[in-house]
Amino acid sequence: MYDNDSYEELELKSAEQIPQLPPPGKFMWIDIDGNHDAELMEQLGQKFDLHPLLLADAMSSEQRTKLDVMDDALFLVMKMIYSNNDKEEAIIEQVSFYLKKNILLTFQEKEEDVFEPIRNRIRQGKGRVRKSSVDYLFYALIDAIVDNYIVVLELIGEKTEWLEGDLMKNQRIETLESVYDLKRELLFLRKSILPLKEMVVKLQKEETGLISDTTKLYLKDLFDHVVQVSESIETFREMNDGLMDMYMMLSSNAMNQVVKTLTIISTIFIPLTFIVGVYGMNFEFMPELKWKLGYCLVWALMLLLTSGMLYYFKKKKWF
Amino acid sequence: MYDNDSYEELELKSAEQIPQLPPPGKFMWIDIDGNHDAELMEQLGQKFDLHPLLLADAMSSEQRTKLDVMDDALFLVMKMIYSNNDKEEAIIEQVSFYLKKNILLTFQEKEEDVFEPIRNRIRQGKGRVRKSSVDYLFYALIDAIVDNYIVVLELIGEKTEWLEGDLMKNQRIETLESVYDLKRELLFLRKSILPLKEMVVKLQKEETGLISDTTKLYLKDLFDHVVQVSESIETFREMNDGLMDMYMMLSSNAMNQVVKTLTIISTIFIPLTFIVGVYGMNFEFMPELKWKLGYCLVWALMLLLTSGMLYYFKKKKWF
Amino acid sequence: MYDNDSYEELELKSAEQIPQLPPPGKFMWIDIDGNHDAELMEQLGQKFDLHPLLLADAMSSEQRTKLDVMDDALFLVMKMIYSNNDKEEAIIEQVSFYLKKNILLTFQEKEEDVFEPIRNRIRQGKGRVRKSSVDYLFYALIDAIVDNYIVVLELIGEKTEWLEGDLMKNQRIETLESVYDLKRELLFLRKSILPLKEMVVKLQKEETGLISDTTKLYLKDLFDHVVQVSESIETFREMNDGLMDMYMMLSSNAMNQVVKTLTIISTIFIPLTFIVGVYGMNFEFMPELKWKLGYCLVWALMLLLTSGMLYYFKKKKWF
Amino acid sequence: MYDNDSYEELELKSAEQIPQLPPPGKFMWIDIDGNHDAELMEQLGQKFDLHPLLLADAMSSEQRTKLDVMDDALFLVMKMIYSNNDKEEAIIEQVSFYLKKNILLTFQEKEEDVFEPIRNRIRQGKGRVRKSSVDYLFYALIDAIVDNYIVVLELIGEKTEWLEGDLMKNQRIETLESVYDLKRELLFLRKSILPLKEMVVKLQKEETGLISDTTKLYLKDLFDHVVQVSESIETFREMNDGLMDMYMMLSSNAMNQVVKTLTIISTIFIPLTFIVGVYGMNFEFMPELKWKLGYCLVWALMLLLTSGMLYYFKKKKWF
Amino acid sequence: MYDNDSYEELELKSAEQIPQLPPPGKFMWIDIDGNHDAELMEQLGQKFDLHPLLLADAMSSEQRTKLDVMDDALFLVMKMIYSNNDKEEAIIEQVSFYLKKNILLTFQEKEEDVFEPIRNRIRQGKGRVRKSSVDYLFYALIDAIVDNYIVVLELIGEKTEWLEGDLMKNQRIETLESVYDLKRELLFLRKSILPLKEMVVKLQKEETGLISDTTKLYLKDLFDHVVQVSESIETFREMNDGLMDMYMMLSSNAMNQVVKTLTIISTIFIPLTFIVGVYGMNFEFMPELKWKLGYCLVWALMLLLTSGMLYYFKKKKWF
């Protein structure tokens, strides 16, 4: 609950404590952390007159990104992706926004989120948030989520670059698995983020009066960010495919090297082994064995053969 | 046949027993199990004034998913996919809906279906079905089918994950066949489900008055589900392609390992075998054979050679 | 020439014998078998007032599928594909339709066609053909052609399934050629059939009054068939691509098996051959040769080595 | 310069000799061969009031295919592709058309072109060219160029078929280069021809009055040709991709054959070589060497082993 | 600052020195080199009334290509790509244009740019720049950037051709890396240039009156250039993919050659080595060893075997 001059922050345990309407001239942001708590959701549904289907969407954690425009309210579901400070892995959480006149409800799965900077701006009265209506807050929260997408994509960009370098050096099976995991991650991201583009367009065109023209200017900026994010995803997807092709080519190249080595060694030594085998035979009548220079001649023959082979391989550019 | 207060369930053997119109204020759902019974279909066609082409579609089991909007009726054909409790495999059945004022006809191929929960809700008067008109029942039945699509897709998701794990461990030919079978299954699912998306849009926009505005709100929810289903199919298709690429890469990787082993062993031992072959020759004049240290020197030479080879392989990171 | 009550069938040799207009209340279907006969075409062109460009299209056999809507006539070119009863191969023929008020002209390349069932229906006065105007006949003929597409596609489906099974068993080069031929066949089919979709839509929307509303209902059914055909083609194309990928994977798998066999045998026997080579050397001073147990010790060493190798291969899951 | 009754052909050296307007009732076609002659172009530009940007386009030879519709003129740039009678290779030339009332200017790079048949039709007064206005000439010239595209595509079709046959027989590197060159040629053709489709549509819809309704009928025919050309290009592109896939598959198949041969020979003879090596050892105490049947037993053992191997390979269908 | 008769060029250090409005009848072009200088940007923002979001875009160097149409101004961000005279590599810089009535602001990252020829044209009063309003300058600057895209693409074309030739000669891993780098470069170019197409269309349709109809004619020409650039990018992308396919095919071809060599040598000499091994055995009873012709017969046998092998390989076209 805040207006230009003051703000009030309450941590509430039950839905009954929430006033149905903010005092006039004030705006109310109710941030619900446990969207799986059926009872709490039920109470909120009754208090703020939410349609049962809409409540069900807010309670789910598998709902796809979507925007419902009603007569006097907007309902938006999207994925919040952020990486925990401590741990490496990305956390994916569903966030639902319900925007009514002067009231904004947000439903999250866990207490952790990416809204802390905005909360601080409200607390300290900095930036435009306190000065503006609740629709700007709505924009600011979505923008915070989209900014975190960009952070996640930068991490993917770094990972892609690292994988490229790794691939060039050696073709380990672990690198391969990372490439495949990246592919899956990008597929998931695309699925979550692609619908956002048309949603922001819909938000810009909605005519409920819930979003002021000033905020719509900011939505244009948000749209640019979303387009940038989805273009980056497509680019990373193409680069991921490129990595796969690259792996195949490098792998085929490495194979060629290995097989060439095998062939050179085999092609030189197998005939030589045959020659020495010939003079290892125990026939009683083998004139060469008695020659004085026999042994030297065999060595000469073998040197000649080897030189010939090496010249042939050189000409074929095998090494 | 049901209204808000009462319901009646009859199992009929012949079409003649069916009343042409439900009593006023009541709704009638006629569920025909054997759509291949030509005579029965003929009788129904006459009683409910069905166009011959439409009857032919309902009797077929190869008809593609489609929606016909007529002046006073809606005709919808779709595939019902469900997995039998006992058996593992998915059962595919064609279901046709014919919706007229207060009457809903459904044509199935077999007695088994996914409508049992809805029948129970009618019998027990639970939920919105009994309270609403026959168009809500129409929606509820389609929704039940779409929900079963999601179940089928979850099974495919599990299968994909299992195949991924299996591929990483070994590249068996059976895994390969499963991947290919999955590809075919996804092709079939896409063909059946993709047209549903535009059909639901058409249903939302139809202007026959057969579908009330309240039900249209539910159709919006249904649309979300259908979109989710088709997005999942696309994602699974991409992951299936990814599995194929993965197979090629892992297979090429395994090949590289095998060929490297061959090359290392051959490259080390073939020259050694040549050397021992040399001193196996039976020339009368071979000075080395008479040397006292000859044998030791050969071993020394061979050890030197082997070390050189191993160092070379190490530098090339072959093991 | 036919109406509801009577019909008349004439085999004409020259264009002059054809009346320019059918008797009132009657419809005339003129089926020309030799569209390459320039003189005949010229005469028909003059009699029925055909534009020279249109005549040229009808006489060609390379014209792509297309529909021209004129003020008082419709001109449609399409491919008729059917398999001869005796021979295995599909026959492709160009058919042109020229529909004017009460008159339908069809131009074929050969006498053989897929219209015999419809001719019989006219002769026997069965079905709707005799009862309806010439536009229904126009629809019925196109429908007969499209039905034959479905037959051709079913054959392709069977072929695809057979190729799948064949590929799984062995990767013969003949199978490969069949897969490639199928790809070409599907490319050709798609090129011929794809334009039909928009043509049928155009037919449904045309406003010349040549096609009655009743027939337009049937065109809707025809449209469903055409969509089904083009969807099947796309599915078969994807399955054909899948077969190619499958071939590569199976081929790579088979290669892996072969190379593994080679590697196992080589890796076991090459070192053994080296060892026996060592003791085949003729050095005068080789202490081992004089040991009593020397021979047994060598065998023991070789058995140990072999077991080690086998254990290593087992651990690597090479067999 | 021509009308229905007479025609006049002049070969002019300088732009000044060209009359600014043809005599009333006559049409003028000015065919400029050297579009790189800046001075000449300048003079023509002034005489016929051409916009500088337009003149620059006509003088370039890298301009992409495009159509500019002005108030009283049409400007069209396209590529003319034809194969010289003497030489094998295709010649690509840029042609620009500038159509004003009663005047048609064409700018070519060289004297050679595909317009000779049309010039002859004008000279001899045959066909519709002399009877029609200059817009028909405009159509006829474009049609002549498009007809030459079809000729070029037929050559590509023959080349593709030849490459197919060649690939099936052997996988030479030269075939590979031809496939790649074909790919580049098709890319270039697509780039030149694809924009033509929408250009012809634009020509059909233009409202300057420069193109009569009669000629527009012919443009419809031209459109069919252009669509046919671009469909053929797409088909050839797919077939070219198919050839590449085919090459990989055949190459992998050939490799399999080679490696199988190697494996069979190695797997049979390497163990045999080991066995004979064993009895080549010089140990003093080797009981087998003294056996009378020793030599025969070794042969028996080796035959047994070989039979076993052959049976194994037979079972694995390796030959 | 310039008009038809005079021009004035000033190098300013601080924003305060800039007049807010040019003298009547004059146009002002302010070219800011350091868009990262926050203070300067702030001052300019206040002086020329720039929206904070817009200023942020101009200061960034990661902003995607975009066009904002405001009531009385146009804001365009695009990438300028040019290659330094001295160095080889391409330099990428973000340029933002802010066009108001009679004023054009451009924001660059560095002092270097591609605008020098236009500055010279202003200084010398050549060309249309001085004669036209500031909107023509706006066009001319964008055109200069797009012309540089074409230069960059020509370099890529040369690189592609060089890589083709290089690939045909040998399949080095460095070539592979260049192909992959080219792929990334093309991905980046496409991302930067693709949005330009719709931007120029938007510019042509904008209705602020900032761009005169004369300049719009030039924008049409610019549009042709942009289309040409994006078509070239697509073509290069396809050729790059073709290079990758080519690499795989050539690599597979080279592998086949290597393995064939190995197989021929092994298949000939391994059986021969076995034969000489047989007669190297030390059995006391080996009748052949005592034969006078034994040694010759073995040689004869080996020659026969070798000829047989060579004939077999010849028939299989292995060399």
Short mmCIF file of C-alpha atoms in Angstrom, two decimals, chain E:
data_model
loop_
_atom_site.label_atom_id
_atom_site.label_comp_id
_atom_site.label_asym_id
_atom_site.label_seq_id
_atom_site.Cartn_x
_atom_site.Cartn_y
_atom_site.Cartn_z
CA MET E 1 24.51 24.03 -40.01
CA TYR E 2 23.92 24.64 -43.68
CA ASP E 3 21.55 25.97 -46.29
CA ASN E 4 21.67 26.20 -50.04
CA ASP E 5 24.23 29.00 -50.06
CA SER E 6 26.42 28.65 -47.01
CA TYR E 7 27.58 26.18 -44.43
CA GLU E 8 29.27 26.39 -41.08
CA GLU E 9 31.19 23.64 -39.30
CA LEU E 10 31.95 23.86 -35.60
CA GLU E 11 33.69 21.48 -33.28
CA LEU E 12 32.09 21.89 -29.91
CA LYS E 13 33.28 20.69 -26.55
CA SER E 14 30.19 21.20 -24.43
CA ALA E 15 26.49 20.95 -25.10
CA GLU E 16 25.85 24.50 -23.96
CA GLN E 17 27.46 25.94 -27.05
CA ILE E 18 24.86 24.33 -29.30
CA PRO E 19 22.07 26.66 -30.30
CA GLN E 20 18.66 25.20 -29.59
CA LEU E 21 17.33 26.11 -33.01
CA PRO E 22 19.09 26.77 -36.26
CA PRO E 23 18.62 30.20 -37.86
CA PRO E 24 15.49 30.23 -40.05
CA GLY E 25 16.07 28.70 -43.50
CA LYS E 26 19.11 26.81 -42.24
CA PHE E 27 19.47 23.21 -41.20
CA MET E 28 21.54 21.89 -38.32
CA TRP E 29 23.32 18.52 -38.11
CA ILE E 30 24.82 17.78 -34.70
CA ASP E 31 27.09 14.76 -34.75
CA ILE E 32 27.92 13.51 -31.22
CA ASP E 33 30.88 11.16 -31.06
CA GLY E 34 30.82 9.94 -27.50
CA ASN E 35 27.39 8.54 -26.76
CA HIS E 36 28.65 7.06 -23.51
CA ASP E 37 29.34 10.47 -21.96
CA ALA E 38 26.39 10.56 -19.53
CA GLU E 39 26.66 14.24 -18.62
CA LEU E 40 26.77 15.45 -22.22
CA MET E 41 23.83 13.25 -23.12
CA GLU E 42 21.87 14.63 -20.18
CA GLN E 43 22.42 18.19 -21.38
CA LEU E 44 21.45 17.34 -24.95
CA GLY E 45 18.40 15.52 -23.65
CA GLN E 46 17.22 18.66 -21.88
CA LYS E 47 18.05 21.00 -24.73
CA PHE E 48 16.30 18.98 -27.42
CA ASP E 49 13.58 17.53 -25.19
CA LEU E 50 14.49 13.85 -25.53
CA HIS E 51 12.52 11.24 -23.57
CA PRO E 52 14.68 9.49 -20.89
CA LEU E 53 14.05 6.00 -22.40
CA LEU E 54 15.19 7.31 -25.77
CA LEU E 55 18.33 8.80 -24.27
CA ALA E 56 19.07 5.46 -22.63
CA ASP E 57 18.74 3.72 -26.01
CA ALA E 58 21.09 6.23 -27.65
CA MET E 59 23.68 5.74 -24.90
CA SER E 60 23.60 1.95 -25.00
CA SER E 61 25.66 -0.01 -27.48
CA GLU E 62 23.54 -3.15 -27.31
CA GLN E 63 20.27 -1.65 -28.50
CA ARG E 64 18.73 -3.56 -31.37
CA THR E 65 17.94 -1.86 -34.69
CA LYS E 66 14.65 0.01 -34.28
CA LEU E 67 12.62 3.03 -35.32
CA ASP E 68 10.42 5.10 -33.03
CA VAL E 69 7.96 7.47 -34.67
CA MET E 70 6.93 10.27 -32.34
CA ASP E 71 4.60 13.19 -32.97
CA ASP E 72 7.27 15.65 -34.02
CA ALA E 73 10.40 13.55 -34.25
CA LEU E 74 11.87 10.30 -35.53
CA PHE E 75 14.32 8.20 -33.55
CA LEU E 76 16.27 5.48 -35.31
CA VAL E 77 18.97 3.16 -33.95
CA MET E 78 21.08 1.02 -36.26
CA LYS E 79 24.46 -0.63 -36.47
CA MET E 80 27.23 0.90 -38.57
CA ILE E 81 29.65 -1.73 -39.85
CA TYR E 82 32.83 -0.73 -41.63
CA SER E 83 36.32 -2.04 -42.03
CA ASN E 84 39.16 0.17 -40.92
CA ASN E 85 41.56 1.07 -43.71
CA ASP E 86 44.57 -0.16 -41.80
CA LYS E 87 43.27 -3.22 -40.02
CA GLU E 88 41.51 -6.23 -41.47
CA GLU E 89 38.68 -6.68 -39.02
CA ALA E 90 35.20 -5.14 -39.26
CA ILE E 91 34.28 -2.47 -36.71
CA ILE E 92 30.72 -2.44 -35.41
CA GLU E 93 29.35 0.73 -33.93
CA GLN E 94 25.88 1.79 -32.87
CA VAL E 95 24.50 4.95 -34.46
CA SER E 96 21.31 6.67 -33.33
CA PHE E 97 19.53 9.31 -35.37
CA TYR E 98 17.16 11.87 -33.90
CA LEU E 99 15.36 13.86 -36.58
CA LYS E 100 13.32 16.92 -35.69
CA LYS E 101 12.20 19.82 -37.83
CA ASN E 102 15.37 21.28 -39.40
CA ILE E 103 17.61 19.51 -36.87
CA LEU E 104 19.33 16.14 -37.11
CA LEU E 105 21.20 14.68 -34.15
CA THR E 106 23.43 11.65 -34.61
CA PHE E 107 25.01 9.75 -31.73
CA GLN E 108 28.04 7.58 -32.41
CA GLU E 109 30.36 5.57 -30.18
CA LYS E 110 33.67 6.65 -31.75
CA GLU E 111 34.95 9.50 -33.84
CA GLU E 112 35.52 7.26 -36.85
CA ASP E 113 32.58 6.73 -39.18
CA VAL E 114 31.44 6.26 -42.78
CA PHE E 115 29.99 9.78 -43.11
CA GLU E 116 33.13 11.51 -44.38
CA PRO E 117 32.01 11.56 -48.06
CA ILE E 118 28.76 13.22 -47.05
CA ARG E 119 30.56 15.78 -44.90
CA ASN E 120 32.69 16.57 -47.94
CA ARG E 121 29.63 16.95 -50.12
CA ILE E 122 28.23 19.46 -47.60
CA ARG E 123 31.54 21.31 -47.37
CA GLN E 124 31.90 21.57 -51.13
CA GLY E 125 28.23 22.14 -51.81
CA LYS E 126 28.20 19.26 -54.25
CA GLY E 127 25.31 16.88 -54.85
CA ARG E 128 21.82 17.33 -53.53
CA VAL E 129 22.66 17.49 -49.83
CA ARG E 130 23.10 21.24 -49.49
CA LYS E 131 20.16 21.95 -51.81
CA SER E 132 17.80 19.75 -49.82
CA SER E 133 16.29 19.84 -46.39
CA VAL E 134 17.65 17.94 -43.39
CA ASP E 135 15.53 14.88 -44.20
CA TYR E 136 17.64 14.27 -47.30
CA LEU E 137 20.75 14.36 -45.12
CA PHE E 138 19.04 11.83 -42.84
CA TYR E 139 18.47 9.58 -45.88
CA ALA E 140 22.00 10.12 -47.19
CA LEU E 141 23.57 9.08 -43.87
CA ILE E 142 21.50 5.88 -43.66
CA ASP E 143 22.31 5.18 -47.30
CA ALA E 144 26.03 5.56 -46.54
CA ILE E 145 25.72 2.98 -43.75
CA VAL E 146 23.78 0.57 -45.97
CA ASP E 147 26.38 1.01 -48.74
CA ASN E 148 28.98 -0.09 -46.21
CA TYR E 149 26.91 -3.19 -45.45
CA ILE E 150 27.23 -4.08 -49.13
CA VAL E 151 31.00 -3.62 -48.92
CA VAL E 152 31.12 -5.91 -45.88
CA LEU E 153 28.99 -8.50 -47.70
CA GLU E 154 31.29 -8.38 -50.70
CA LEU E 155 34.17 -9.22 -48.37
CA ILE E 156 32.14 -12.14 -47.01
CA GLY E 157 31.47 -13.25 -50.57
CA GLU E 158 35.19 -13.27 -51.31
CA LYS E 159 35.88 -15.14 -48.07
CA THR E 160 33.22 -17.73 -48.94
CA GLU E 161 34.74 -18.30 -52.36
CA TRP E 162 38.20 -18.61 -50.84
CA LEU E 163 36.91 -21.12 -48.29
CA GLU E 164 35.26 -23.15 -51.05
CA GLY E 165 38.53 -23.42 -52.92
CA ASP E 166 40.38 -24.20 -49.71
CA LEU E 167 37.92 -26.94 -48.77
CA MET E 168 38.21 -28.59 -52.16
CA LYS E 169 41.98 -28.80 -51.76
CA ASN E 170 42.26 -30.01 -48.18
CA GLN E 171 40.01 -30.39 -45.15
CA ARG E 172 42.03 -28.55 -42.54
CA ILE E 173 40.60 -27.82 -39.13
CA GLU E 174 41.42 -24.11 -39.57
CA THR E 175 39.13 -23.94 -42.62
CA LEU E 176 36.44 -25.50 -40.47
CA GLU E 177 36.87 -22.82 -37.84
CA SER E 178 36.66 -20.12 -40.47
CA VAL E 179 33.41 -21.60 -41.77
CA TYR E 180 31.99 -21.60 -38.26
CA ASP E 181 33.18 -18.03 -37.61
CA LEU E 182 31.54 -16.95 -40.85
CA LYS E 183 28.30 -18.57 -39.68
CA ARG E 184 28.41 -16.54 -36.48
CA GLU E 185 29.23 -13.35 -38.36
CA LEU E 186 26.27 -13.91 -40.70
CA LEU E 187 23.99 -14.58 -37.72
CA PHE E 188 25.06 -11.28 -36.21
CA LEU E 189 24.64 -9.39 -39.49
CA ARG E 190 21.18 -10.82 -40.04
CA LYS E 191 20.13 -9.83 -36.53
CA SER E 192 21.34 -6.25 -37.15
CA ILE E 193 20.07 -5.78 -40.67
CA LEU E 194 16.80 -7.73 -40.88
CA PRO E 195 14.75 -5.16 -38.89
CA LEU E 196 15.95 -2.41 -41.27
CA LYS E 197 13.59 -3.65 -43.98
CA GLU E 198 10.39 -2.95 -42.08
CA MET E 199 11.94 0.22 -40.66
CA VAL E 200 12.43 1.72 -44.11
CA VAL E 201 8.84 0.75 -44.96
CA LYS E 202 7.72 2.51 -41.79
CA LEU E 203 9.78 5.56 -42.73
CA GLN E 204 8.11 5.67 -46.15
CA LYS E 205 4.66 5.58 -44.55
CA GLU E 206 5.29 7.93 -41.61
CA GLU E 207 3.03 10.96 -41.59
CA THR E 208 4.84 13.42 -39.37
CA GLY E 209 5.73 15.60 -42.32
CA LEU E 210 9.37 15.40 -41.31
CA ILE E 211 10.25 13.54 -44.49
CA SER E 212 9.35 15.20 -47.78
CA ASP E 213 7.87 13.32 -50.72
CA THR E 214 11.05 13.86 -52.74
CA THR E 215 13.12 12.15 -50.07
CA LYS E 216 10.57 9.35 -49.91
CA LEU E 217 11.42 8.55 -53.54
CA TYR E 218 15.00 8.08 -52.41
CA LEU E 219 13.83 5.89 -49.54
CA LYS E 220 12.35 3.56 -52.16
CA ASP E 221 15.84 3.22 -53.59
CA LEU E 222 17.20 2.67 -50.09
CA PHE E 223 14.60 -0.04 -49.57
CA ASP E 224 15.86 -1.82 -52.71
CA HIS E 225 19.37 -1.74 -51.26
CA VAL E 226 18.24 -3.08 -47.89
CA VAL E 227 16.30 -5.89 -49.56
CA GLN E 228 19.36 -6.71 -51.65
CA VAL E 229 21.51 -6.79 -48.51
CA SER E 230 19.17 -9.10 -46.62
CA GLU E 231 18.78 -11.39 -49.64
CA SER E 232 22.56 -11.58 -49.91
CA ILE E 233 22.79 -12.49 -46.23
CA GLU E 234 20.27 -15.30 -46.73
CA THR E 235 22.16 -16.52 -49.79
CA PHE E 236 25.46 -16.47 -47.90
CA ARG E 237 23.84 -18.32 -45.02
CA GLU E 238 22.66 -21.05 -47.39
CA MET E 239 26.09 -21.18 -48.99
CA ASN E 240 27.66 -21.43 -45.54
CA ASP E 241 25.39 -24.36 -44.73
CA GLY E 242 26.39 -25.79 -48.09
CA LEU E 243 30.05 -25.44 -47.11
CA MET E 244 29.38 -27.41 -43.93
CA ASP E 245 27.62 -30.18 -45.86
CA MET E 246 30.47 -30.06 -48.37
CA TYR E 247 33.01 -30.43 -45.59
CA MET E 248 31.26 -33.51 -44.27
CA MET E 249 31.08 -35.03 -47.73
CA LEU E 250 34.69 -34.26 -48.61
CA SER E 251 35.81 -35.48 -45.21
CA SER E 252 33.85 -38.70 -45.67
CA ASN E 253 35.35 -39.01 -49.14
CA ALA E 254 38.89 -38.53 -47.83
CA MET E 255 38.21 -41.08 -45.09
CA ASN E 256 37.02 -43.55 -47.69
CA GLN E 257 40.27 -43.07 -49.63
CA VAL E 258 42.38 -43.61 -46.52
CA VAL E 259 40.48 -46.66 -45.40
CA LYS E 260 40.58 -48.10 -48.91
CA THR E 261 44.38 -47.78 -48.94
CA LEU E 262 44.57 -49.50 -45.57
CA THR E 263 42.23 -52.24 -46.69
CA ILE E 264 44.03 -52.92 -49.97
CA ILE E 265 47.45 -53.14 -48.31
CA SER E 266 46.15 -55.20 -45.38
CA THR E 267 44.06 -57.52 -47.47
CA ILE E 268 46.98 -58.30 -49.75
CA PHE E 269 49.76 -58.63 -47.20
CA ILE E 270 48.06 -60.18 -44.17
CA PRO E 271 47.30 -63.48 -45.99
CA LEU E 272 50.80 -63.44 -47.49
CA THR E 273 52.34 -62.96 -44.07
CA PHE E 274 50.30 -65.92 -42.87
CA ILE E 275 51.65 -68.10 -45.68
CA VAL E 276 55.28 -67.25 -45.00
CA GLY E 277 54.53 -67.76 -41.31
CA VAL E 278 53.39 -71.29 -42.06
CA TYR E 279 56.74 -72.19 -43.52
CA GLY E 280 58.52 -70.49 -40.67
CA MET E 281 57.16 -73.11 -38.29
CA ASN E 282 59.71 -75.41 -36.73
CA PHE E 283 57.84 -78.74 -36.92
CA GLU E 284 60.21 -81.61 -37.47
CA PHE E 285 57.88 -83.25 -39.93
CA MET E 286 56.92 -80.74 -42.65
CA PRO E 287 57.28 -82.43 -46.06
CA GLU E 288 57.08 -79.15 -48.09
CA LEU E 289 60.25 -77.84 -46.49
CA LYS E 290 62.27 -80.59 -48.02
CA TRP E 291 60.90 -80.16 -51.58
CA LYS E 292 63.34 -78.63 -53.95
CA LEU E 293 60.70 -76.38 -55.57
CA GLY E 294 58.97 -75.63 -52.25
CA TYR E 295 60.27 -72.09 -52.08
CA CYS E 296 59.34 -71.35 -55.69
CA LEU E 297 55.89 -72.86 -55.27
CA VAL E 298 55.22 -70.61 -52.27
CA TRP E 299 56.21 -67.58 -54.31
CA ALA E 300 53.96 -68.74 -57.14
CA LEU E 301 51.06 -69.21 -54.73
CA MET E 302 51.60 -65.76 -53.29
CA LEU E 303 51.75 -64.11 -56.71
CA LEU E 304 48.54 -65.85 -57.71
CA LEU E 305 46.81 -64.71 -54.54
CA THR E 306 47.99 -61.13 -54.99
CA SER E 307 46.80 -61.04 -58.62
CA GLY E 308 43.43 -62.37 -57.52
CA MET E 309 43.11 -59.68 -54.88
CA LEU E 310 44.14 -56.93 -57.28
CA TYR E 311 41.63 -58.14 -59.83
CA TYR E 312 38.92 -58.14 -57.17
CA PHE E 313 39.77 -54.58 -56.09
CA LYS E 314 39.89 -53.45 -59.71
CA LYS E 315 36.44 -54.90 -60.30
CA LYS E 316 35.15 -53.13 -57.20
CA LYS E 317 36.68 -49.88 -58.55
CA TRP E 318 38.65 -49.32 -55.37
CA PHE E 319 41.54 -47.78 -57.27
#
